[in-house]
Coordinates of C-alpha atoms and ligand atoms in Angstrom, one line a residue:
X1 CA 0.0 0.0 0.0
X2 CA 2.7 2.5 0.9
X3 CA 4.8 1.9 -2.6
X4 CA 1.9 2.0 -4.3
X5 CA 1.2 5.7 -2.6
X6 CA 4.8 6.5 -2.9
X7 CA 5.4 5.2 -6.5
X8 CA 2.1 7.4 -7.5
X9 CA 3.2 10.4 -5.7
X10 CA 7.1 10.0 -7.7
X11 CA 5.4 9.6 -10.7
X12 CA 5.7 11.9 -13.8
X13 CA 3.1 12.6 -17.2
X14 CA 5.5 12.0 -20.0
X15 CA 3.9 15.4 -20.7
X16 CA 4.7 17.4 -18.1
X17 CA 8.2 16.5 -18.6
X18 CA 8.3 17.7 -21.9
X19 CA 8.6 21.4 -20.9
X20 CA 10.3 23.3 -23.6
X21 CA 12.6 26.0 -22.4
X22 CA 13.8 29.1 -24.1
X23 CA 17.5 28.6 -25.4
X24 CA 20.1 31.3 -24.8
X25 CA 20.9 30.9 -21.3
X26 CA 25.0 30.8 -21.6
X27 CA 26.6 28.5 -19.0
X28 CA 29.2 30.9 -18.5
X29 CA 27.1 33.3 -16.9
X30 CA 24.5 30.2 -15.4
X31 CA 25.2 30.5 -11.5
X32 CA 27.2 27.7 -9.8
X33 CA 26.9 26.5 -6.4
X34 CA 30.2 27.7 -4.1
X35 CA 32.3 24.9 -2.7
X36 CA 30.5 24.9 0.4
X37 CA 27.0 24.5 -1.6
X38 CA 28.7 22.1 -3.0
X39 CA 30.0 19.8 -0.1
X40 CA 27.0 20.3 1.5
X41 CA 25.2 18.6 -2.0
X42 CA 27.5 16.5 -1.4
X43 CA 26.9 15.2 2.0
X44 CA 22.8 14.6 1.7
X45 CA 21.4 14.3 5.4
X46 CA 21.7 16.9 8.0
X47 CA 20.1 16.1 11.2
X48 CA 17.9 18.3 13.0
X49 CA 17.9 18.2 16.9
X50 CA 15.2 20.9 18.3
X51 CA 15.7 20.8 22.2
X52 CA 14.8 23.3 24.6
X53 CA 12.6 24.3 27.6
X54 CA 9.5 23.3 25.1
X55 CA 10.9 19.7 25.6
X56 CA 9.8 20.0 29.4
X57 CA 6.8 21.9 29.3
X58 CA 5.5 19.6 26.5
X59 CA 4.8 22.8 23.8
X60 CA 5.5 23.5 20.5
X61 CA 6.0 26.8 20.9
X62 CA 7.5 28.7 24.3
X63 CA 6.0 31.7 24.8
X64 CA 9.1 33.6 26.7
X65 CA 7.9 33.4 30.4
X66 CA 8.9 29.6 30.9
X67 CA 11.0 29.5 34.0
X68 CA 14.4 28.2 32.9
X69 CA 14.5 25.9 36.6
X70 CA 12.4 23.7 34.4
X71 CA 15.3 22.9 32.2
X72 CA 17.2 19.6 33.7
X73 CA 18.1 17.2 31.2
X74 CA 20.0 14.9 34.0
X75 CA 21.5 12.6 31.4
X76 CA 22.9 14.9 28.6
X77 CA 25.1 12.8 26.4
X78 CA 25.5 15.4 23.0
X79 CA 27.6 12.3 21.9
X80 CA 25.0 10.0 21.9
X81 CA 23.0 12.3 19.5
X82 CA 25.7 12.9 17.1
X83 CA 26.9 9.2 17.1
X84 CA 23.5 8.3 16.6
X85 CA 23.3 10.9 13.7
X86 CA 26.4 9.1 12.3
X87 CA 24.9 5.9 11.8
X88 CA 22.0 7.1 10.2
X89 CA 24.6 8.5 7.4
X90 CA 23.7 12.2 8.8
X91 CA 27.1 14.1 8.0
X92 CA 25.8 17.8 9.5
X93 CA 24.0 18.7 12.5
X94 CA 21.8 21.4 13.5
X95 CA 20.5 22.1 17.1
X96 CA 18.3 24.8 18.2
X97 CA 20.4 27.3 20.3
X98 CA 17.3 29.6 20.5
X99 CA 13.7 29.1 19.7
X100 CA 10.7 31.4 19.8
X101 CA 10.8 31.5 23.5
X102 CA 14.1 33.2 23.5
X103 CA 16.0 30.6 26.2
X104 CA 19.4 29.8 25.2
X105 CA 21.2 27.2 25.4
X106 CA 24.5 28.7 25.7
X107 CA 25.2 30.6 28.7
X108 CA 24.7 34.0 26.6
X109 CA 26.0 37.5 28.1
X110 CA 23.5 38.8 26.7
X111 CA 20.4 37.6 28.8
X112 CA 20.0 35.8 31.6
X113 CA 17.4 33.6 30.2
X114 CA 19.9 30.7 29.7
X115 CA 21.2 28.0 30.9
X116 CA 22.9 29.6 33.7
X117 CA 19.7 29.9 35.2
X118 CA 19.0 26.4 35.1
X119 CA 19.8 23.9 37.7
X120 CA 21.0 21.8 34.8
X121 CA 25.2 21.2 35.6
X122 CA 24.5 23.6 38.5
X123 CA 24.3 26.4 35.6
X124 CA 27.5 25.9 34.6
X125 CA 26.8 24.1 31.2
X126 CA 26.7 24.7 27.8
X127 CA 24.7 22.8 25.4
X128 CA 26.2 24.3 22.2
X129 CA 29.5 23.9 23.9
X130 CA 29.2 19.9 24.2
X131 CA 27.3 19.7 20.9
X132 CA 29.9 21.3 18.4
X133 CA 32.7 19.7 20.6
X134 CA 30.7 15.7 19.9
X135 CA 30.3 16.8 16.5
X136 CA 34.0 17.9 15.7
X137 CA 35.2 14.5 17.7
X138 CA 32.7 12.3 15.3
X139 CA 33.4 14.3 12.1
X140 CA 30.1 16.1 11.7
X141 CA 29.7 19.5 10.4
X142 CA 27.7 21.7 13.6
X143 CA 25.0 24.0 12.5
X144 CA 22.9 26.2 14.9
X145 CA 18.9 27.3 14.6
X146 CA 19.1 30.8 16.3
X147 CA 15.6 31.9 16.1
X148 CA 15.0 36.0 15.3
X149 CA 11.5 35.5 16.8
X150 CA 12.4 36.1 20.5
X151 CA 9.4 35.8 23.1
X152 CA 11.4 36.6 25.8
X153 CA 13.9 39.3 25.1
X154 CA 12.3 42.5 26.0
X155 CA 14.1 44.6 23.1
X156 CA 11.8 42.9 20.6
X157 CA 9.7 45.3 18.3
X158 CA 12.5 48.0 19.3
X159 CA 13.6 47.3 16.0
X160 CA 17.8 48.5 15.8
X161 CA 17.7 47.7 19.6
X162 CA 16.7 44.2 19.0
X163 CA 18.9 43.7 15.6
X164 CA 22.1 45.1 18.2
X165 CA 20.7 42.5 20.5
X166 CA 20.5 39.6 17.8
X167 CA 24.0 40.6 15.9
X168 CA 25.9 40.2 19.3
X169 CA 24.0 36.5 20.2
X170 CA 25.1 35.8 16.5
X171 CA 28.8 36.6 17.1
X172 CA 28.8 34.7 20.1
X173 CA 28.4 31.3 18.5
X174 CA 30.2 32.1 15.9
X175 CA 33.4 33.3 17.8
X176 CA 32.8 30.6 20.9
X177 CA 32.7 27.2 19.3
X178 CA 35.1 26.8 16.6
X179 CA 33.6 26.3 12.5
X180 CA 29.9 26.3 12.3
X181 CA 29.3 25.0 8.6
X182 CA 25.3 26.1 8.9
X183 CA 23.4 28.7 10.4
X184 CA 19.3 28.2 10.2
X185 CA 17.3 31.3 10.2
X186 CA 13.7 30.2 10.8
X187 CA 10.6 32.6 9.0
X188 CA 8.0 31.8 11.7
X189 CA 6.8 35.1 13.6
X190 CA 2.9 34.4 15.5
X191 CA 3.1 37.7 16.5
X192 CA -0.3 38.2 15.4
X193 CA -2.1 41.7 14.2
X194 CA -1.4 43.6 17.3
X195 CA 2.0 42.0 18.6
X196 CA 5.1 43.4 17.8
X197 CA 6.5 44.7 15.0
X198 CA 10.3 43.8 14.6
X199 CA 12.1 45.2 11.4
X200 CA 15.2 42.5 10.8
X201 CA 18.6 44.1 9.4
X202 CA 18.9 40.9 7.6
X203 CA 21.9 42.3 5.5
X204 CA 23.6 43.0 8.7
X205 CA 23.0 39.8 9.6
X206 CA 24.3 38.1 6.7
X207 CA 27.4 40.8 6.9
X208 CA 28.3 39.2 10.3
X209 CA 27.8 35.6 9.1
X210 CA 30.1 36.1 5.8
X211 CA 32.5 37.9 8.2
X212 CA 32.7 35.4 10.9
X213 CA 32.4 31.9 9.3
X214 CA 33.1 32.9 5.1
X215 CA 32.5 28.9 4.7
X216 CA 28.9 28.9 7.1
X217 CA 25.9 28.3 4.6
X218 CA 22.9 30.5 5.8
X219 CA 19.6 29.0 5.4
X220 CA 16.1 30.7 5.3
X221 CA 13.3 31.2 2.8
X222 CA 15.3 33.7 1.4
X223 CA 18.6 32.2 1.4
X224 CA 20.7 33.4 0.6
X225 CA 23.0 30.1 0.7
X226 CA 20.4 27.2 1.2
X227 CA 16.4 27.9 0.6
X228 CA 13.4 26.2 2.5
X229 CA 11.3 23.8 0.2
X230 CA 7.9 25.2 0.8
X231 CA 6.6 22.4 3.4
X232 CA 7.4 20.7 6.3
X233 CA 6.7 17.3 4.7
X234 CA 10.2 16.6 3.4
X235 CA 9.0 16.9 -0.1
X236 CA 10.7 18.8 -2.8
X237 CA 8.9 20.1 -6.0
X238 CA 9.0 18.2 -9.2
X239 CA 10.9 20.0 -11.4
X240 CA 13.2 21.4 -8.8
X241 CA 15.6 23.5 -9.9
X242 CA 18.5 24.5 -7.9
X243 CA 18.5 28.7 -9.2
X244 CA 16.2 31.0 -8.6
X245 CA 15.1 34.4 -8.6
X246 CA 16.0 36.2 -5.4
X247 CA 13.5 38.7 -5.5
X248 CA 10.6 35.6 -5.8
X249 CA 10.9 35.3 -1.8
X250 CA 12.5 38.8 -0.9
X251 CA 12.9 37.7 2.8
X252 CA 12.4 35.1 5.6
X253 CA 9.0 35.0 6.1
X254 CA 8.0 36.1 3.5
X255 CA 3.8 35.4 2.6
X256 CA 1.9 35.8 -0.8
X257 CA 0.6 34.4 -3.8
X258 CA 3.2 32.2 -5.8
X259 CA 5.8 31.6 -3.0
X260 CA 5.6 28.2 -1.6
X261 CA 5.8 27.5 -5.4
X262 CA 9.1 29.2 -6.0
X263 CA 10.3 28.0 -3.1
X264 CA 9.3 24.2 -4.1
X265 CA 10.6 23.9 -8.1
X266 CA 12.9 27.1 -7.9
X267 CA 13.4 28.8 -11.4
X268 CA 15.5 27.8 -14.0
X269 CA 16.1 31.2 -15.4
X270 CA 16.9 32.1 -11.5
X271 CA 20.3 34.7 -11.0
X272 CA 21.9 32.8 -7.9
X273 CA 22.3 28.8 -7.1
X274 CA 19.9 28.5 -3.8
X275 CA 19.3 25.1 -3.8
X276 CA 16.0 23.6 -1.7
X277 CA 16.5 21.7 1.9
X278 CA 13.5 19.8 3.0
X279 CA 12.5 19.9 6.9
X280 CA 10.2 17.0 8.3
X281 CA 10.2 15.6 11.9
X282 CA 10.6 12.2 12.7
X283 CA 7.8 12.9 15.2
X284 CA 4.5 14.8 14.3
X285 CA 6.0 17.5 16.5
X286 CA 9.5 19.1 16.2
X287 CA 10.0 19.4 20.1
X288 CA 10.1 15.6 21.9
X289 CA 6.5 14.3 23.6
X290 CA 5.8 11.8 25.5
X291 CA 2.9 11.2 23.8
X292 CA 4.3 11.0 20.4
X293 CA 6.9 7.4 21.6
X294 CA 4.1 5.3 19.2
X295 CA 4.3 7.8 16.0
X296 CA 7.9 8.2 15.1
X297 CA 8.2 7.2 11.9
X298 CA 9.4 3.7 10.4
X299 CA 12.3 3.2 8.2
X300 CA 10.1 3.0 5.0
X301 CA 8.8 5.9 5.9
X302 CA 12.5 7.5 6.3
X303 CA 13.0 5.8 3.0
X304 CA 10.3 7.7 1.6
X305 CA 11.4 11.2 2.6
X306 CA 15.0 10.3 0.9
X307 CA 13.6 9.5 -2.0
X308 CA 11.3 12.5 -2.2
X309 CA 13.7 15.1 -1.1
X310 CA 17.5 14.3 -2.2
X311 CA 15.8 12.1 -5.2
X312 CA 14.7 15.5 -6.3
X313 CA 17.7 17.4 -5.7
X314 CA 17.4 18.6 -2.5
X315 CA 19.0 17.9 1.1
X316 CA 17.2 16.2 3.9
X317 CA 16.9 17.9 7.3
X318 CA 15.5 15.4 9.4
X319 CA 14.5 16.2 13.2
X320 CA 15.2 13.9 16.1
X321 CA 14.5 15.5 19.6
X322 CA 16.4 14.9 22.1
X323 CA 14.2 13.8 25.1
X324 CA 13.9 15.6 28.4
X325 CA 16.9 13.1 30.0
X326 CA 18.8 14.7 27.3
X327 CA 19.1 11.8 25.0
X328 CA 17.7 10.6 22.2
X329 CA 15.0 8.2 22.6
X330 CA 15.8 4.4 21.9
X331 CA 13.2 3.8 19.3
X332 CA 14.5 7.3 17.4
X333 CA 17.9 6.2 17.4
X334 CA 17.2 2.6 16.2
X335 CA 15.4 4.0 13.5
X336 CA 18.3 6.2 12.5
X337 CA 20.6 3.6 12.4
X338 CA 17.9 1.5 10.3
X339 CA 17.5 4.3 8.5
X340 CA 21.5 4.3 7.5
X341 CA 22.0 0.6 7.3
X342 CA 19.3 0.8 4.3
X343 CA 20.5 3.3 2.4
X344 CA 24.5 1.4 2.9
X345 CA 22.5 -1.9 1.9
X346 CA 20.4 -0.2 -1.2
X347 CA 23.6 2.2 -2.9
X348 CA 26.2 -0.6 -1.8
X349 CA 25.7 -2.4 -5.2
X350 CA 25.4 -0.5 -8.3
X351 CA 24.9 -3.1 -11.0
X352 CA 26.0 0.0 -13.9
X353 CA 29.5 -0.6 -13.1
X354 CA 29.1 -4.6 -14.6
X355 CA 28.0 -3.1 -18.0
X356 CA 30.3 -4.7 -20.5
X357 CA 30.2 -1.0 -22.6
X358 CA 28.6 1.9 -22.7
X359 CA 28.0 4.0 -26.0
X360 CA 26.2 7.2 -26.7
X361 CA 24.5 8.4 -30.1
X362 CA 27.6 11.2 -31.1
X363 CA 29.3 8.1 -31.6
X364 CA 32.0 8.1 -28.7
X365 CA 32.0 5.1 -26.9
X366 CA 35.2 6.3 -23.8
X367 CA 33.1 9.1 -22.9
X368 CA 29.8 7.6 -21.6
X369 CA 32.1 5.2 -19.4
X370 CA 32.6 8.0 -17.5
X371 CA 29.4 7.7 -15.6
X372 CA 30.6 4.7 -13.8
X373 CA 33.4 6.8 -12.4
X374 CA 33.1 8.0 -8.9
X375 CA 35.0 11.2 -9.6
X376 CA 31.5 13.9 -9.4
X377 CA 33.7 16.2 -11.8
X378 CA 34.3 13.5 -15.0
X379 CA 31.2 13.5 -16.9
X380 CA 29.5 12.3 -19.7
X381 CA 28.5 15.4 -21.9
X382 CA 25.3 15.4 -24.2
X383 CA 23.8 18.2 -26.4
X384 CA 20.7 19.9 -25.5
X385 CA 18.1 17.6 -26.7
X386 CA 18.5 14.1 -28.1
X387 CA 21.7 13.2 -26.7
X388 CA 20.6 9.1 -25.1
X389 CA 23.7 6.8 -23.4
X390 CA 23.5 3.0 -23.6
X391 CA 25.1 0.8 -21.6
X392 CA 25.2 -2.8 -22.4
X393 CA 25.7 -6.1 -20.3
X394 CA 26.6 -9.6 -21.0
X395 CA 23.8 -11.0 -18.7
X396 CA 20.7 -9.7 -17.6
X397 CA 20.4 -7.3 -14.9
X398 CA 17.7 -6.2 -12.5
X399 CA 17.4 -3.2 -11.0
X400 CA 14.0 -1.1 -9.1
X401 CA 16.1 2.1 -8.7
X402 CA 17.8 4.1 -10.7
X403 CA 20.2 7.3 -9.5
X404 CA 21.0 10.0 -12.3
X405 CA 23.5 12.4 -11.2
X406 CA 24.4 16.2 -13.2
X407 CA 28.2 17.6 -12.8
X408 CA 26.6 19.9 -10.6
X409 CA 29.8 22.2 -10.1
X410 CA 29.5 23.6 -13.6
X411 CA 25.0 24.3 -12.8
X412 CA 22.3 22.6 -13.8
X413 CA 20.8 22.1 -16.7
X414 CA 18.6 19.0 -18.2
X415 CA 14.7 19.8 -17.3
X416 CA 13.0 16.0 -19.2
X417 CA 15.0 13.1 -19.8
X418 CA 13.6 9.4 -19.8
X419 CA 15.1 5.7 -18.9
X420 CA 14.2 3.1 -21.2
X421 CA 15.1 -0.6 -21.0
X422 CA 15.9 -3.1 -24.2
X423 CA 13.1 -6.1 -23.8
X424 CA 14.9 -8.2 -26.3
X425 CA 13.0 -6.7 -29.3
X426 CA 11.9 -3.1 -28.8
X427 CA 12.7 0.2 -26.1
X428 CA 10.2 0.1 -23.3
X429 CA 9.9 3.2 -21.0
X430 CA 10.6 2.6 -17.3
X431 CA 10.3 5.9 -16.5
X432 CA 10.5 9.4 -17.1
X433 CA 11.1 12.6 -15.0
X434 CA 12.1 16.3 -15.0
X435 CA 14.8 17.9 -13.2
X436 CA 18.0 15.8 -12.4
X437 CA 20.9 18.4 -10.8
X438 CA 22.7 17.0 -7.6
X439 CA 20.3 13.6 -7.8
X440 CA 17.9 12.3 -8.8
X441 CA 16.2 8.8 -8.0
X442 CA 13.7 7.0 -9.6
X443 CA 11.8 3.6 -8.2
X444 CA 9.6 1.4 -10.1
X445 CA 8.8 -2.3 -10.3
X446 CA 12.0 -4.5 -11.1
X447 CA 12.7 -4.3 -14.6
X448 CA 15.3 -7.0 -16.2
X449 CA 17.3 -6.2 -19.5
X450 CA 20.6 -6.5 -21.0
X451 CA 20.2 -2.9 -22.1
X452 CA 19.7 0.4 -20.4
X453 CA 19.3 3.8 -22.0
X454 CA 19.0 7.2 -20.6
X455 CA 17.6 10.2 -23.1
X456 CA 17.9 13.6 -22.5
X457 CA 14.4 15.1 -24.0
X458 CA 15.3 18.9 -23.0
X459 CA 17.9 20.7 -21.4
X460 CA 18.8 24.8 -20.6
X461 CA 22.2 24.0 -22.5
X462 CA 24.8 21.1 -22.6
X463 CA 24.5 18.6 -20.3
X464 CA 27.0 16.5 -18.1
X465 CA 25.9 13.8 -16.5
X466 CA 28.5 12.5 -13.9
X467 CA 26.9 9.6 -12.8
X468 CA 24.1 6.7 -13.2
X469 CA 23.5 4.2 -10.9
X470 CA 21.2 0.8 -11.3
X471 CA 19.9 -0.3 -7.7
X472 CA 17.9 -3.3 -6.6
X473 CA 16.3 -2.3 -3.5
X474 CA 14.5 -4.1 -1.2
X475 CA 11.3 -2.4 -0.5
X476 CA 9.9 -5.0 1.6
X477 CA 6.1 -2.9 1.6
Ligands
FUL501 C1 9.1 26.6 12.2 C2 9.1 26.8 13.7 O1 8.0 27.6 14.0 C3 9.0 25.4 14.3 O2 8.8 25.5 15.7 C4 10.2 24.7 13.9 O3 11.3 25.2 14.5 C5 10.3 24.6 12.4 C6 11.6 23.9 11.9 O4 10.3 25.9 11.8 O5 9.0 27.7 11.4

């Protein structure tokens, strides 16, 4: 029942793929994702760890007058979280140093509503401390969530008082705890019509970040470095491109007609490379409750969200709470490492590098080969339109996935493009889809063939294709 959802929901009309898209778009001047856009393509996963004093009061969202004595989490172990995060093949980490309700979880000199009011390590800890510190010992890259809706902090709505206020939290943790590789900048504000009215300096704001951590992407609606997909359902828009037009979503937060849709497919024609990350909790909630042990989600269901975020070109930021001990919860972390121990299983055998040869239609036959190749930069370049790769085996293979990766470094460019397998007399369709970029990942039911051929229907210019990967996975649904 659930593949039969999930293959319907991945599934593309031949004609919607066929968009046809204005030529002229020269790749010289076609934006490019930095090398830290690029690493962080690269890497997939992040993990998401929202902790806090909602996790003891049992709320969603603080509102600012929770007593910070309510924050003990007696067990604290920021190394289980990050070793868990490990075996689910999570490679950053992001942790909520402030929500809404404005309590930190770094002793901050600028408020006392921290964890120096707590009773937690006597008010001598530092949360953000021992997190950054587990995730440099494990090899993780450490982002922080620092929330710009403050409940608490009474300079809120005092507009350049506030920004002063926010600017000097932001230095803090980025002068404190060595490289921070991500910095989240969340859109919500439930301020309501007669709350208060807080102007952000948000190109101050980035100013500091760039200044402080060059290599730190910043992530918000609006970018500038990473963009939010539209939903909170880990689902990425089908085409999704990774460009867009910076003045589509002018700020975080921003609310009006055609947004969630830039934000979901991006723009091909778009000026800068702000690729989509896709936000989903394990849990229905993003804070930890008790009442939510039964509805953390199974590993098909963590399969699901990988397939319909970073198979459509975007990253993956999944939430686990941390629990009010401080840990994550045993079934969370078992399904993490399930979660990592499929995906090793599923991508650990990719039956393209058997083919016996691989030819394309410009009549070059060492090119195409280059798709087998690790190396993301060596690529097999096709025209525009028309350009297919074959590649042949001497038995019969079968596969249910299949992975199509662009050369992302130089952009992106092929918006249709089609798999077909050989049936012994004629080319049948397995599938067809859109937008490829850093990945894309198809699933059907297993096809066997001696024959395999991937067509490029449409493209913005040339296209290089660094990789194509044949998977048998077991769905067991
Ligand atoms: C939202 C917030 O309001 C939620 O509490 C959560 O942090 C989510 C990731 O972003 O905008």
């Amino acid at each position: 029942m659930l593949r039969r959802d999930f293959l319907a929901q991945t599934a593309v009309p031949l004609a919607a793929s066929m968009v046809t898209l204005p030529r002229g778009l020269n790749r010289s001047i076609r934006p490019v994702p930095t090398p830290s856009q690029l690493a962080w393509h690269q890497n997939e996963l992040s993990l998401f760890l929202h902790f806090g004093v909602n996790t003891f009061t049992d709320r969603e969202w603080g509102d600012g007058t929770e007593d910070p004595a309510i924050f003990n989490p007696v067990a604290l172990d920021a190394r289980q979280w990050i070793r868990a995060a490990k075996a689910g093949g999570f490679r950053t980490a992001i942790l909520t140093a402030k929500h809404h309700d404005g309590f930190c979880l770094w002793p901050s000199r600028l408020t006392d509503h921290s964890v120096r009011s707590s009773p937690w390590r006597e008010g001598r800890g530092d949360v953000v401390r021992e997190f950054t510190e587990a995730c440099r010992e494990e090899g993780l890259i450490a982002g922080l969530y620092l929330s710009p809706w403050d409940r608490h902090e009474p300079s809120y709505g005092d507009s350049p008082r506030y920004n002063d206020f926010y600017i000097a939290q932001l230095t803090e943790l980025l002068t404190q705890y060595g490289p921070i590789g991500e910095i989240w900048f969340d859109g919500a504000n439930g301020e309501g019509p007669n709350g208060k009215r807080q102007s952000y300096d948000w190109s101050r704001i980035h100013g500091t970040v760039r200044r402080l951590a060059p290599r730190a992407l910043m992530f918000s609606d609006a970018g500038p470095d990473l963009r939010w997909i539209g939903n909170e359902k880990g689902t990425a828009g089908d085409p999704n491109w990774c460009m867009m037009d910076p003045a589509a979503v002018p700020y975080a937060g921003a609310d009006g007609p055609g947004i969630i849709d830039a934000l979901q497919h991006g723009d091909p024609h778009g000026s800068v490379w702000r690729p989509g990350e896709a936000d989903v909790s394990i849990r229905p909630g993003w804070f930890y409750h008790p009442a939510e042990d039964d509805k953390v989600r199974t590993v098909l269901g963590l399969r699901d969200l990988y397939f319909s975020s970073v198979g459509r070109n975007a990253g993956l930021l999944l939430n686990v709470p941390p629990n009010r001990s401080g840990l994550i919860s045993p079934i969370d972390a078992t399904r993490m490492g399930e979660f990592g121990d499929l995906l090793a299983h599923s991508f650990s055998h990719d039956q393209s590098r058997s083919a016996q040869s691989a030819s394309d239609n410009r009549g070059r036959t060492r090119q195409p080969g280059r798709v087998f190749d690790p190396d993301p930069s060596s690529h097999w370049d096709a025209p525009m339109s028309g350009g297919w790769l074959q590649l042949d085996f001497s038995s019969p293979i079968q596969f249910n996935v299949v992975s199509i990766q662009e050369a992302i470094a130089s952009g992106q460019s092929v918006s249709a493009h089609r798999v077909e397998a050989w049936s012994g007399s004629e080319w049948s369709i397995i599938t067809v889809g859109t937008t490829v970029g850093a990945r894309r990942l198809h699933t059907f039911q297993p096809v066997t063939t001696t024959r395999v051929r991937l067509s490029i229907m449409s493209a913005l210019d040339s296209v290089r294709i660094s990789r194509v990967g044949l998977f048998k996975m077991d769905f067991g649904d």
